[in-house]
mmCIF file with all atom_site columns, C-alpha atoms and ligand atoms in Angstrom:
data_model
loop_
_atom_site.group_PDB
_atom_site.id
_atom_site.type_symbol
_atom_site.label_atom_id
_atom_site.label_alt_id
_atom_site.label_comp_id
_atom_site.label_asym_id
_atom_site.label_entity_id
_atom_site.label_seq_id
_atom_site.pdbx_PDB_ins_code
_atom_site.Cartn_x
_atom_site.Cartn_y
_atom_site.Cartn_z
_atom_site.occupancy
_atom_site.B_iso_or_equiv
_atom_site.pdbx_formal_charge
_atom_site.auth_seq_id
_atom_site.auth_comp_id
_atom_site.auth_asym_id
_atom_site.auth_atom_id
_atom_site.pdbx_PDB_model_num
ATOM   1   C  CA  . MET T 1 1   ? -0.049  0.039   -0.013  1.00 71.00 ? 20  MET T CA  1
ATOM   2   C  CA  . ASN T 1 2   ? 1.532   3.412   -0.936  1.00 67.00 ? 21  ASN T CA  1
ATOM   3   C  CA  . PRO T 1 3   ? 2.128   5.808   1.993   1.00 67.00 ? 22  PRO T CA  1
ATOM   4   C  CA  . SER T 1 4   ? -0.379  8.456   0.946   1.00 72.00 ? 23  SER T CA  1
ATOM   5   C  CA  . THR T 1 5   ? -3.208  5.929   0.764   1.00 87.00 ? 24  THR T CA  1
ATOM   6   C  CA  . LEU T 1 6   ? -2.218  4.491   4.143   1.00 91.00 ? 25  LEU T CA  1
ATOM   7   C  CA  . ASP T 1 7   ? -2.076  8.002   5.552   1.00 90.00 ? 26  ASP T CA  1
ATOM   8   C  CA  . GLU T 1 8   ? -5.570  8.724   4.229   1.00 90.00 ? 27  GLU T CA  1
ATOM   9   C  CA  . LEU T 1 9   ? -6.816  5.559   5.960   1.00 92.00 ? 28  LEU T CA  1
ATOM   10  C  CA  . LEU T 1 10  ? -5.016  6.555   9.202   1.00 93.00 ? 29  LEU T CA  1
ATOM   11  C  CA  . LEU T 1 11  ? -6.520  10.001  9.004   1.00 90.00 ? 30  LEU T CA  1
ATOM   12  C  CA  . ALA T 1 12  ? -10.022 8.725   8.410   1.00 91.00 ? 31  ALA T CA  1
ATOM   13  C  CA  . HIS T 1 13  ? -9.559  6.311   11.412  1.00 93.00 ? 32  HIS T CA  1
ATOM   14  C  CA  . ALA T 1 14  ? -8.169  9.042   13.620  1.00 92.00 ? 33  ALA T CA  1
ATOM   15  C  CA  . ALA T 1 15  ? -11.214 11.258  12.736  1.00 88.00 ? 34  ALA T CA  1
ATOM   16  C  CA  . GLY T 1 16  ? -13.582 8.426   13.518  1.00 89.00 ? 35  GLY T CA  1
ATOM   17  C  CA  . ARG T 1 17  ? -14.938 8.354   9.973   1.00 88.00 ? 36  ARG T CA  1
ATOM   18  C  CA  . LEU T 1 18  ? -14.553 4.620   9.247   1.00 93.00 ? 37  LEU T CA  1
ATOM   19  C  CA  . PRO T 1 19  ? -17.293 1.973   9.445   1.00 94.00 ? 38  PRO T CA  1
ATOM   20  C  CA  . LEU T 1 20  ? -16.635 -0.588  12.172  1.00 95.00 ? 39  LEU T CA  1
ATOM   21  C  CA  . PRO T 1 21  ? -15.070 -3.364  10.162  1.00 96.00 ? 40  PRO T CA  1
ATOM   22  C  CA  . VAL T 1 22  ? -12.565 -0.985  8.446   1.00 96.00 ? 41  VAL T CA  1
ATOM   23  C  CA  . ASP T 1 23  ? -12.044 0.815   11.731  1.00 96.00 ? 42  ASP T CA  1
ATOM   24  C  CA  . LEU T 1 24  ? -11.106 -2.582  13.397  1.00 97.00 ? 43  LEU T CA  1
ATOM   25  C  CA  . LEU T 1 25  ? -8.782  -3.433  10.471  1.00 97.00 ? 44  LEU T CA  1
ATOM   26  C  CA  . VAL T 1 26  ? -6.949  -0.209  10.895  1.00 97.00 ? 45  VAL T CA  1
ATOM   27  C  CA  . ALA T 1 27  ? -6.764  -0.589  14.596  1.00 97.00 ? 46  ALA T CA  1
ATOM   28  C  CA  . SER T 1 28  ? -5.289  -4.034  14.158  1.00 97.00 ? 47  SER T CA  1
ATOM   29  C  CA  . HIS T 1 29  ? -2.816  -2.537  11.641  1.00 97.00 ? 48  HIS T CA  1
ATOM   30  C  CA  . LEU T 1 30  ? -1.712  -0.078  14.299  1.00 97.00 ? 49  LEU T CA  1
ATOM   31  C  CA  . THR T 1 31  ? -1.135  -2.952  16.713  1.00 96.00 ? 50  THR T CA  1
ATOM   32  C  CA  . LEU T 1 32  ? 0.981   -4.792  14.327  1.00 96.00 ? 51  LEU T CA  1
ATOM   33  C  CA  . ARG T 1 33  ? 2.940   -1.814  12.839  1.00 96.00 ? 52  ARG T CA  1
ATOM   34  C  CA  . PRO T 1 34  ? 4.106   0.571   15.638  1.00 95.00 ? 53  PRO T CA  1
ATOM   35  C  CA  . GLU T 1 35  ? 5.680   2.784   12.959  1.00 95.00 ? 54  GLU T CA  1
ATOM   36  C  CA  . SER T 1 36  ? 2.277   3.911   11.870  1.00 95.00 ? 55  SER T CA  1
ATOM   37  C  CA  . ARG T 1 37  ? 1.376   5.242   15.359  1.00 95.00 ? 56  ARG T CA  1
ATOM   38  C  CA  . PRO T 1 38  ? 3.161   8.526   15.441  1.00 93.00 ? 57  PRO T CA  1
ATOM   39  C  CA  . ALA T 1 39  ? 1.345   9.594   12.263  1.00 91.00 ? 58  ALA T CA  1
ATOM   40  C  CA  . HIS T 1 40  ? -1.931  8.400   13.634  1.00 93.00 ? 59  HIS T CA  1
ATOM   41  C  CA  . ALA T 1 41  ? -1.352  10.332  16.812  1.00 92.00 ? 60  ALA T CA  1
ATOM   42  C  CA  . VAL T 1 42  ? -0.815  13.580  14.905  1.00 88.00 ? 61  VAL T CA  1
ATOM   43  C  CA  . PHE T 1 43  ? -3.857  12.826  12.759  1.00 88.00 ? 62  PHE T CA  1
ATOM   44  C  CA  . GLU T 1 44  ? -5.834  12.338  15.971  1.00 88.00 ? 63  GLU T CA  1
ATOM   45  C  CA  . GLN T 1 45  ? -4.932  15.880  16.979  1.00 85.00 ? 64  GLN T CA  1
ATOM   46  C  CA  . LEU T 1 46  ? -5.542  17.398  13.565  1.00 79.00 ? 65  LEU T CA  1
ATOM   47  C  CA  . GLY T 1 47  ? -7.753  14.845  11.945  1.00 62.00 ? 66  GLY T CA  1
ATOM   48  C  CA  . GLY T 1 48  ? -11.243 16.260  12.337  1.00 60.00 ? 67  GLY T CA  1
ATOM   49  C  CA  . ALA T 1 49  ? -10.345 19.765  11.312  1.00 65.00 ? 68  ALA T CA  1
ATOM   50  C  CA  . LEU T 1 50  ? -8.057  18.614  8.506   1.00 61.00 ? 69  LEU T CA  1
ATOM   51  C  CA  . LEU T 1 51  ? -10.664 16.219  7.104   1.00 60.00 ? 70  LEU T CA  1
ATOM   52  C  CA  . GLU T 1 52  ? -13.270 19.017  7.085   1.00 61.00 ? 71  GLU T CA  1
ATOM   53  C  CA  . GLU T 1 53  ? -10.941 21.249  5.350   1.00 57.00 ? 72  GLU T CA  1
ATOM   54  C  CA  . ILE T 1 54  ? -9.917  18.873  2.667   1.00 54.00 ? 73  ILE T CA  1
ATOM   55  C  CA  . ASP T 1 55  ? -13.094 16.833  2.157   1.00 50.00 ? 74  ASP T CA  1
ATOM   56  C  CA  . PRO T 1 56  ? -14.364 18.718  -0.908  1.00 49.00 ? 75  PRO T CA  1
ATOM   57  C  CA  . GLU T 1 57  ? -11.055 18.578  -2.778  1.00 48.00 ? 76  GLU T CA  1
ATOM   58  C  CA  . PRO T 1 58  ? -8.810  15.639  -3.704  1.00 49.00 ? 77  PRO T CA  1
ATOM   59  C  CA  . LEU T 1 59  ? -6.265  14.931  -0.962  1.00 51.00 ? 78  LEU T CA  1
ATOM   60  C  CA  . ASP T 1 60  ? -3.077  16.897  -1.464  1.00 58.00 ? 79  ASP T CA  1
ATOM   61  C  CA  . PRO T 1 61  ? -0.095  14.518  -1.104  1.00 57.00 ? 80  PRO T CA  1
ATOM   62  C  CA  . LYS T 1 62  ? 2.082   17.518  -0.001  1.00 64.00 ? 81  LYS T CA  1
ATOM   63  C  CA  . ALA T 1 63  ? -0.178  18.044  2.944   1.00 59.00 ? 82  ALA T CA  1
ATOM   64  C  CA  . PHE T 1 64  ? 0.757   14.554  4.107   1.00 57.00 ? 83  PHE T CA  1
ATOM   65  C  CA  . GLU T 1 65  ? 4.481   15.243  3.384   1.00 65.00 ? 84  GLU T CA  1
ATOM   66  C  CA  . ARG T 1 66  ? 4.236   18.319  5.552   1.00 64.00 ? 85  ARG T CA  1
ATOM   67  C  CA  . LEU T 1 67  ? 2.521   16.506  8.324   1.00 57.00 ? 86  LEU T CA  1
ATOM   68  C  CA  . ARG T 1 68  ? 5.142   13.719  8.149   1.00 58.00 ? 87  ARG T CA  1
ATOM   69  C  CA  . ASP T 1 69  ? 7.978   16.360  8.419   1.00 66.00 ? 88  ASP T CA  1
ATOM   70  C  CA  . ARG T 1 70  ? 6.328   17.911  11.330  1.00 58.00 ? 89  ARG T CA  1
ATOM   71  C  CA  . LEU T 1 71  ? 5.795   14.534  12.856  1.00 53.00 ? 90  LEU T CA  1
ATOM   72  C  CA  . ASP T 1 72  ? 9.503   13.606  12.450  1.00 57.00 ? 91  ASP T CA  1
ATOM   73  C  CA  . ARG T 1 73  ? 10.554  16.853  14.064  1.00 57.00 ? 92  ARG T CA  1
ATOM   74  C  CA  . GLU T 1 74  ? 8.075   16.597  17.036  1.00 50.00 ? 93  GLU T CA  1
ATOM   75  C  CA  . THR T 1 75  ? 7.958   12.946  17.914  1.00 48.00 ? 94  THR T CA  1
ATOM   76  C  CA  . GLY T 1 76  ? 11.046  11.145  16.494  1.00 46.00 ? 95  GLY T CA  1
ATOM   77  C  CA  . PRO T 1 77  ? 10.829  7.425   16.185  1.00 45.00 ? 96  PRO T CA  1
ATOM   78  C  CA  . GLU T 1 78  ? 8.762   5.696   18.833  1.00 45.00 ? 97  GLU T CA  1
ATOM   79  C  CA  . GLU T 1 79  ? 9.694   2.670   20.686  1.00 44.00 ? 98  GLU T CA  1
ATOM   80  C  CA  . ALA T 1 80  ? 6.409   0.791   21.104  1.00 43.00 ? 99  ALA T CA  1
ATOM   81  C  CA  . PRO T 1 81  ? 5.666   -2.162  23.355  1.00 42.00 ? 100 PRO T CA  1
ATOM   82  C  CA  . ALA T 1 82  ? 5.193   -5.521  21.793  1.00 40.00 ? 101 ALA T CA  1
ATOM   83  C  CA  . PRO T 1 83  ? 1.594   -6.018  20.506  1.00 41.00 ? 102 PRO T CA  1
ATOM   84  C  CA  . PRO T 1 84  ? -0.592  -8.105  22.839  1.00 40.00 ? 103 PRO T CA  1
ATOM   85  C  CA  . VAL T 1 85  ? -1.114  -11.512 21.392  1.00 40.00 ? 104 VAL T CA  1
ATOM   86  C  CA  . GLU T 1 86  ? -3.440  -14.326 21.866  1.00 39.00 ? 105 GLU T CA  1
ATOM   87  C  CA  . PRO T 1 87  ? -2.116  -16.476 24.712  1.00 39.00 ? 106 PRO T CA  1
ATOM   88  C  CA  . SER T 1 88  ? -2.851  -19.972 23.287  1.00 42.00 ? 107 SER T CA  1
ATOM   89  C  CA  . ALA T 1 89  ? 0.235   -21.710 22.067  1.00 46.00 ? 108 ALA T CA  1
ATOM   90  C  CA  . GLY T 1 90  ? 0.389   -22.867 18.397  1.00 54.00 ? 109 GLY T CA  1
ATOM   91  C  CA  . ALA T 1 91  ? -2.595  -20.777 17.288  1.00 61.00 ? 110 ALA T CA  1
ATOM   92  C  CA  . PRO T 1 92  ? -1.869  -17.666 15.158  1.00 67.00 ? 111 PRO T CA  1
ATOM   93  C  CA  . ALA T 1 93  ? -1.824  -14.534 17.252  1.00 73.00 ? 112 ALA T CA  1
ATOM   94  C  CA  . LEU T 1 94  ? -4.588  -12.062 16.711  1.00 90.00 ? 113 LEU T CA  1
ATOM   95  C  CA  . PRO T 1 95  ? -4.002  -8.387  17.447  1.00 94.00 ? 114 PRO T CA  1
ATOM   96  C  CA  . ALA T 1 96  ? -5.875  -7.105  20.480  1.00 93.00 ? 115 ALA T CA  1
ATOM   97  C  CA  . PRO T 1 97  ? -8.531  -5.039  18.697  1.00 94.00 ? 116 PRO T CA  1
ATOM   98  C  CA  . LEU T 1 98  ? -9.570  -8.048  16.689  1.00 94.00 ? 117 LEU T CA  1
ATOM   99  C  CA  . LEU T 1 99  ? -9.435  -10.426 19.655  1.00 92.00 ? 118 LEU T CA  1
ATOM   100 C  CA  . ALA T 1 100 ? -12.044 -8.246  21.428  1.00 91.00 ? 119 ALA T CA  1
ATOM   101 C  CA  . TYR T 1 101 ? -14.437 -9.441  18.638  1.00 92.00 ? 120 TYR T CA  1
ATOM   102 C  CA  . VAL T 1 102 ? -13.130 -12.937 18.588  1.00 91.00 ? 121 VAL T CA  1
ATOM   103 C  CA  . PRO T 1 103 ? -12.871 -13.670 22.295  1.00 87.00 ? 122 PRO T CA  1
ATOM   104 C  CA  . GLU T 1 104 ? -12.541 -17.457 21.846  1.00 87.00 ? 123 GLU T CA  1
ATOM   105 C  CA  . GLY T 1 105 ? -9.698  -16.983 19.385  1.00 88.00 ? 124 GLY T CA  1
ATOM   106 C  CA  . ILE T 1 106 ? -9.682  -18.414 15.778  1.00 89.00 ? 125 ILE T CA  1
ATOM   107 C  CA  . GLY T 1 107 ? -10.304 -21.934 17.067  1.00 88.00 ? 126 GLY T CA  1
ATOM   108 C  CA  . GLY T 1 108 ? -13.777 -20.875 18.319  1.00 91.00 ? 127 GLY T CA  1
ATOM   109 C  CA  . LEU T 1 109 ? -14.976 -19.718 14.888  1.00 93.00 ? 128 LEU T CA  1
ATOM   110 C  CA  . ARG T 1 110 ? -16.915 -21.564 12.258  1.00 93.00 ? 129 ARG T CA  1
ATOM   111 C  CA  . TRP T 1 111 ? -14.501 -22.249 9.462   1.00 95.00 ? 130 TRP T CA  1
ATOM   112 C  CA  . ARG T 1 112 ? -15.544 -23.206 5.946   1.00 95.00 ? 131 ARG T CA  1
ATOM   113 C  CA  . ARG T 1 113 ? -12.915 -24.935 3.888   1.00 94.00 ? 132 ARG T CA  1
ATOM   114 C  CA  . TYR T 1 114 ? -12.507 -24.496 0.119   1.00 89.00 ? 133 TYR T CA  1
ATOM   115 C  CA  . GLY T 1 115 ? -9.591  -26.792 -0.842  1.00 92.00 ? 134 GLY T CA  1
ATOM   116 C  CA  . ARG T 1 116 ? -6.510  -25.184 0.705   1.00 95.00 ? 135 ARG T CA  1
ATOM   117 C  CA  . ILE T 1 117 ? -8.255  -22.058 1.638   1.00 95.00 ? 136 ILE T CA  1
ATOM   118 C  CA  . ALA T 1 118 ? -10.459 -21.667 4.777   1.00 96.00 ? 137 ALA T CA  1
ATOM   119 C  CA  . GLU T 1 119 ? -12.667 -18.711 5.834   1.00 95.00 ? 138 GLU T CA  1
ATOM   120 C  CA  . ALA T 1 120 ? -14.594 -17.633 8.796   1.00 96.00 ? 139 ALA T CA  1
ATOM   121 C  CA  . VAL T 1 121 ? -17.116 -14.871 8.643   1.00 95.00 ? 140 VAL T CA  1
ATOM   122 C  CA  . LEU T 1 122 ? -17.135 -12.437 11.649  1.00 95.00 ? 141 LEU T CA  1
ATOM   123 C  CA  . ASP T 1 123 ? -20.415 -11.004 12.594  1.00 92.00 ? 142 ASP T CA  1
ATOM   124 C  CA  . LEU T 1 124 ? -19.764 -7.491  13.552  1.00 93.00 ? 143 LEU T CA  1
ATOM   125 C  CA  . GLY T 1 125 ? -23.322 -6.309  12.993  1.00 90.00 ? 144 GLY T CA  1
ATOM   126 C  CA  . SER T 1 126 ? -22.290 -3.896  10.325  1.00 92.00 ? 145 SER T CA  1
ATOM   127 C  CA  . PRO T 1 127 ? -24.716 -3.999  7.390   1.00 92.00 ? 146 PRO T CA  1
ATOM   128 C  CA  . GLY T 1 128 ? -23.284 -3.583  3.958   1.00 93.00 ? 147 GLY T CA  1
ATOM   129 C  CA  . PHE T 1 129 ? -19.929 -5.049  4.965   1.00 95.00 ? 148 PHE T CA  1
ATOM   130 C  CA  . THR T 1 130 ? -18.699 -8.628  5.027   1.00 96.00 ? 149 THR T CA  1
ATOM   131 C  CA  . THR T 1 131 ? -15.725 -9.360  7.421   1.00 97.00 ? 150 THR T CA  1
ATOM   132 C  CA  . ARG T 1 132 ? -13.758 -12.434 7.242   1.00 96.00 ? 151 ARG T CA  1
ATOM   133 C  CA  . LEU T 1 133 ? -10.689 -14.185 8.416   1.00 97.00 ? 152 LEU T CA  1
ATOM   134 C  CA  . VAL T 1 134 ? -9.095  -16.065 5.518   1.00 96.00 ? 153 VAL T CA  1
ATOM   135 C  CA  . ARG T 1 135 ? -6.386  -18.583 5.960   1.00 96.00 ? 154 ARG T CA  1
ATOM   136 C  CA  . ALA T 1 136 ? -4.448  -20.036 3.035   1.00 97.00 ? 155 ALA T CA  1
ATOM   137 C  CA  . GLU T 1 137 ? -2.111  -22.892 3.245   1.00 97.00 ? 156 GLU T CA  1
ATOM   138 C  CA  . PRO T 1 138 ? 1.478   -22.289 2.076   1.00 97.00 ? 157 PRO T CA  1
ATOM   139 C  CA  . GLY T 1 139 ? 1.510   -21.610 -1.693  1.00 97.00 ? 158 GLY T CA  1
ATOM   140 C  CA  . ALA T 1 140 ? -2.366  -21.761 -2.021  1.00 97.00 ? 159 ALA T CA  1
ATOM   141 C  CA  . ALA T 1 141 ? -4.007  -19.221 -4.285  1.00 95.00 ? 160 ALA T CA  1
ATOM   142 C  CA  . LEU T 1 142 ? -7.461  -17.744 -4.149  1.00 93.00 ? 161 LEU T CA  1
ATOM   143 C  CA  . PHE T 1 143 ? -9.637  -17.670 -7.205  1.00 89.00 ? 162 PHE T CA  1
ATOM   144 C  CA  . ARG T 1 144 ? -8.827  -14.809 -9.524  1.00 92.00 ? 163 ARG T CA  1
ATOM   145 C  CA  . HIS T 1 145 ? -11.273 -12.089 -8.968  1.00 93.00 ? 164 HIS T CA  1
ATOM   146 C  CA  . THR T 1 146 ? -12.163 -8.515  -9.152  1.00 94.00 ? 165 THR T CA  1
ATOM   147 C  CA  . HIS T 1 147 ? -14.404 -6.395  -6.865  1.00 95.00 ? 166 HIS T CA  1
ATOM   148 C  CA  . GLU T 1 148 ? -17.812 -4.836  -7.147  1.00 93.00 ? 167 GLU T CA  1
ATOM   149 C  CA  . GLY T 1 149 ? -17.033 -2.591  -4.218  1.00 93.00 ? 168 GLY T CA  1
ATOM   150 C  CA  . LEU T 1 150 ? -14.072 -2.098  -2.028  1.00 93.00 ? 169 LEU T CA  1
ATOM   151 C  CA  . GLU T 1 151 ? -11.924 -4.768  -0.461  1.00 96.00 ? 170 GLU T CA  1
ATOM   152 C  CA  . ALA T 1 152 ? -9.477  -4.090  2.396   1.00 96.00 ? 171 ALA T CA  1
ATOM   153 C  CA  . THR T 1 153 ? -7.046  -6.803  3.423   1.00 97.00 ? 172 THR T CA  1
ATOM   154 C  CA  . LEU T 1 154 ? -4.753  -6.779  6.473   1.00 98.00 ? 173 LEU T CA  1
ATOM   155 C  CA  . VAL T 1 155 ? -2.181  -9.581  6.717   1.00 97.00 ? 174 VAL T CA  1
ATOM   156 C  CA  . LEU T 1 156 ? -2.091  -10.926 10.290  1.00 97.00 ? 175 LEU T CA  1
ATOM   157 C  CA  . GLU T 1 157 ? 0.406   -13.693 9.689   1.00 96.00 ? 176 GLU T CA  1
ATOM   158 C  CA  . GLY T 1 158 ? 2.540   -14.974 6.835   1.00 96.00 ? 177 GLY T CA  1
ATOM   159 C  CA  . ALA T 1 159 ? 2.499   -13.235 3.514   1.00 98.00 ? 178 ALA T CA  1
ATOM   160 C  CA  . TYR T 1 160 ? 0.987   -13.259 0.048   1.00 98.00 ? 179 TYR T CA  1
ATOM   161 C  CA  . ARG T 1 161 ? 1.653   -11.935 -3.381  1.00 98.00 ? 180 ARG T CA  1
ATOM   162 C  CA  . ASP T 1 162 ? -0.592  -10.704 -6.179  1.00 97.00 ? 181 ASP T CA  1
ATOM   163 C  CA  . GLY T 1 163 ? -0.050  -8.693  -9.365  1.00 95.00 ? 182 GLY T CA  1
ATOM   164 C  CA  . THR T 1 164 ? 0.357   -5.460  -7.206  1.00 95.00 ? 183 THR T CA  1
ATOM   165 C  CA  . GLY T 1 165 ? 3.042   -6.620  -4.862  1.00 96.00 ? 184 GLY T CA  1
ATOM   166 C  CA  . ARG T 1 166 ? 3.892   -8.547  -1.729  1.00 98.00 ? 185 ARG T CA  1
ATOM   167 C  CA  . TYR T 1 167 ? 2.036   -8.086  1.582   1.00 98.00 ? 186 TYR T CA  1
ATOM   168 C  CA  . GLY T 1 168 ? 3.437   -9.217  4.875   1.00 97.00 ? 187 GLY T CA  1
ATOM   169 C  CA  . PRO T 1 169 ? 2.318   -8.921  8.494   1.00 96.00 ? 188 PRO T CA  1
ATOM   170 C  CA  . GLY T 1 170 ? 0.673   -5.637  9.150   1.00 97.00 ? 189 GLY T CA  1
ATOM   171 C  CA  . ASP T 1 171 ? 0.377   -4.674  5.509   1.00 97.00 ? 190 ASP T CA  1
ATOM   172 C  CA  . ILE T 1 172 ? -2.896  -3.439  4.152   1.00 97.00 ? 191 ILE T CA  1
ATOM   173 C  CA  . GLU T 1 173 ? -4.087  -3.843  0.554   1.00 97.00 ? 192 GLU T CA  1
ATOM   174 C  CA  . LEU T 1 174 ? -6.971  -1.902  -0.805  1.00 95.00 ? 193 LEU T CA  1
ATOM   175 C  CA  . ALA T 1 175 ? -8.546  -3.131  -4.001  1.00 95.00 ? 194 ALA T CA  1
ATOM   176 C  CA  . ASP T 1 176 ? -11.611 -2.082  -6.051  1.00 94.00 ? 195 ASP T CA  1
ATOM   177 C  CA  . GLY T 1 177 ? -12.983 -2.728  -9.503  1.00 94.00 ? 196 GLY T CA  1
ATOM   178 C  CA  . ALA T 1 178 ? -9.728  -1.547  -11.015 1.00 94.00 ? 197 ALA T CA  1
ATOM   179 C  CA  . VAL T 1 179 ? -7.839  -4.458  -9.489  1.00 95.00 ? 198 VAL T CA  1
ATOM   180 C  CA  . ASP T 1 180 ? -8.139  -7.982  -10.881 1.00 95.00 ? 199 ASP T CA  1
ATOM   181 C  CA  . HIS T 1 181 ? -5.918  -10.330 -8.734  1.00 96.00 ? 200 HIS T CA  1
ATOM   182 C  CA  . ARG T 1 182 ? -5.193  -13.803 -7.581  1.00 96.00 ? 201 ARG T CA  1
ATOM   183 C  CA  . PRO T 1 183 ? -3.664  -13.471 -4.052  1.00 97.00 ? 202 PRO T CA  1
ATOM   184 C  CA  . THR T 1 184 ? -1.280  -16.368 -3.508  1.00 98.00 ? 203 THR T CA  1
ATOM   185 C  CA  . ALA T 1 185 ? 0.273   -17.279 -0.112  1.00 98.00 ? 204 ALA T CA  1
ATOM   186 C  CA  . GLU T 1 186 ? 3.991   -17.502 -0.067  1.00 98.00 ? 205 GLU T CA  1
ATOM   187 C  CA  . PRO T 1 187 ? 5.309   -20.984 -0.309  1.00 97.00 ? 206 PRO T CA  1
ATOM   188 C  CA  . ASP T 1 188 ? 7.013   -21.266 3.149   1.00 96.00 ? 207 ASP T CA  1
ATOM   189 C  CA  . ALA T 1 189 ? 4.276   -20.493 5.596   1.00 95.00 ? 208 ALA T CA  1
ATOM   190 C  CA  . PRO T 1 190 ? 0.400   -20.222 5.856   1.00 96.00 ? 209 PRO T CA  1
ATOM   191 C  CA  . CYS T 1 191 ? -1.124  -16.784 5.446   1.00 97.00 ? 210 CYS T CA  1
ATOM   192 C  CA  . LEU T 1 192 ? -3.828  -15.515 7.679   1.00 97.00 ? 211 LEU T CA  1
ATOM   193 C  CA  . CYS T 1 193 ? -5.599  -12.279 6.678   1.00 97.00 ? 212 CYS T CA  1
ATOM   194 C  CA  . LEU T 1 194 ? -8.540  -10.096 7.852   1.00 97.00 ? 213 LEU T CA  1
ATOM   195 C  CA  . THR T 1 195 ? -10.630 -8.970  4.898   1.00 97.00 ? 214 THR T CA  1
ATOM   196 C  CA  . VAL T 1 196 ? -13.510 -6.496  4.697   1.00 97.00 ? 215 VAL T CA  1
ATOM   197 C  CA  . THR T 1 197 ? -15.633 -6.214  1.500   1.00 96.00 ? 216 THR T CA  1
ATOM   198 C  CA  . SER T 1 198 ? -18.366 -3.815  0.753   1.00 94.00 ? 217 SER T CA  1
ATOM   199 C  CA  . ALA T 1 199 ? -19.841 -5.902  -2.166  1.00 91.00 ? 218 ALA T CA  1
ATOM   200 C  CA  . PRO T 1 200 ? -19.404 -9.415  -3.517  1.00 87.00 ? 219 PRO T CA  1
ATOM   201 C  CA  . LEU T 1 201 ? -16.278 -10.379 -5.285  1.00 88.00 ? 220 LEU T CA  1
ATOM   202 C  CA  . ARG T 1 202 ? -16.476 -11.231 -8.988  1.00 86.00 ? 221 ARG T CA  1
ATOM   203 C  CA  . LEU T 1 203 ? -14.652 -14.252 -10.307 1.00 85.00 ? 222 LEU T CA  1
ATOM   204 C  CA  . THR T 1 204 ? -12.619 -13.428 -13.439 1.00 85.00 ? 223 THR T CA  1
ATOM   205 C  CA  . GLY T 1 205 ? -10.717 -16.700 -14.209 1.00 77.00 ? 224 GLY T CA  1
ATOM   206 C  CA  . ARG T 1 206 ? -11.259 -18.142 -17.678 1.00 68.00 ? 225 ARG T CA  1
ATOM   207 C  CA  . PHE T 1 207 ? -13.813 -20.775 -16.580 1.00 60.00 ? 226 PHE T CA  1
ATOM   208 C  CA  . LEU T 1 208 ? -14.775 -19.468 -13.140 1.00 59.00 ? 227 LEU T CA  1
ATOM   209 C  CA  . ARG T 1 209 ? -16.503 -16.365 -14.409 1.00 58.00 ? 228 ARG T CA  1
ATOM   210 C  CA  . PHE T 1 210 ? -19.361 -18.591 -15.661 1.00 60.00 ? 229 PHE T CA  1
ATOM   211 C  CA  . LEU T 1 211 ? -19.892 -19.642 -12.059 1.00 59.00 ? 230 LEU T CA  1
ATOM   212 C  CA  . ASN T 1 212 ? -20.536 -16.188 -10.869 1.00 58.00 ? 231 ASN T CA  1
ATOM   213 C  CA  . PRO T 1 213 ? -24.328 -16.422 -10.852 1.00 58.00 ? 232 PRO T CA  1
ATOM   214 C  CA  . PHE T 1 214 ? -24.003 -19.387 -8.528  1.00 58.00 ? 233 PHE T CA  1
ATOM   215 C  CA  . VAL T 1 215 ? -21.246 -18.316 -6.229  1.00 55.00 ? 234 VAL T CA  1
ATOM   216 C  CA  . ARG T 1 216 ? -21.454 -15.714 -3.479  1.00 54.00 ? 235 ARG T CA  1
ATOM   217 C  CA  . LEU T 1 217 ? -18.083 -14.929 -2.085  1.00 51.00 ? 236 LEU T CA  1
HETATM 218 ZN ZN1 . LIG M 2 .   ? -9.532  -9.048  -3.923  1.00 92.90 ? 18  LIG M ZN1 1
#
């Protein structure tokens, strides 16, 4: 995810403008990636006012550069405590904000398996959004797809690649109808992600697209 897009997401989070599932995703990112916290802290101070100022216009990347400069001067690098993790041994750790909604840990969820991919839907009571944990075995690939709405993905463990790059722990990928991809877990470890979608995915593989009327992802 490029820095200006991440900054925009952090700013929207700091200003309390995100729907719950995306808010949770960004809060989990902040737990996993301490280096994002100083920017977020400044956005919390300035966020509301800044967002009101810039809302009608496209975001000015220079505004973020100036904020970053100010941030570097004022706060310097932050030593952050290690993120709280799920205590059970062997199970993937969930960041604390997410664990608050999954108190029994990932073992307590209802998982559905599709070959080497498994998913569990989280009920966050947020109409219009679907929130899932998706776990891919090493090297496993999702169906190629594009998006009818927005898709935000946060890597919790392991890493995956698609045509846009590589995403490791704490990384966020934002995708929409302009992105057609086939996320594939790295071959050396399973990959666990939190994904939020605002509309169904649309399969785009050569044969799979004929299944679209029958498949709701
Ligand atoms: Zn996608």
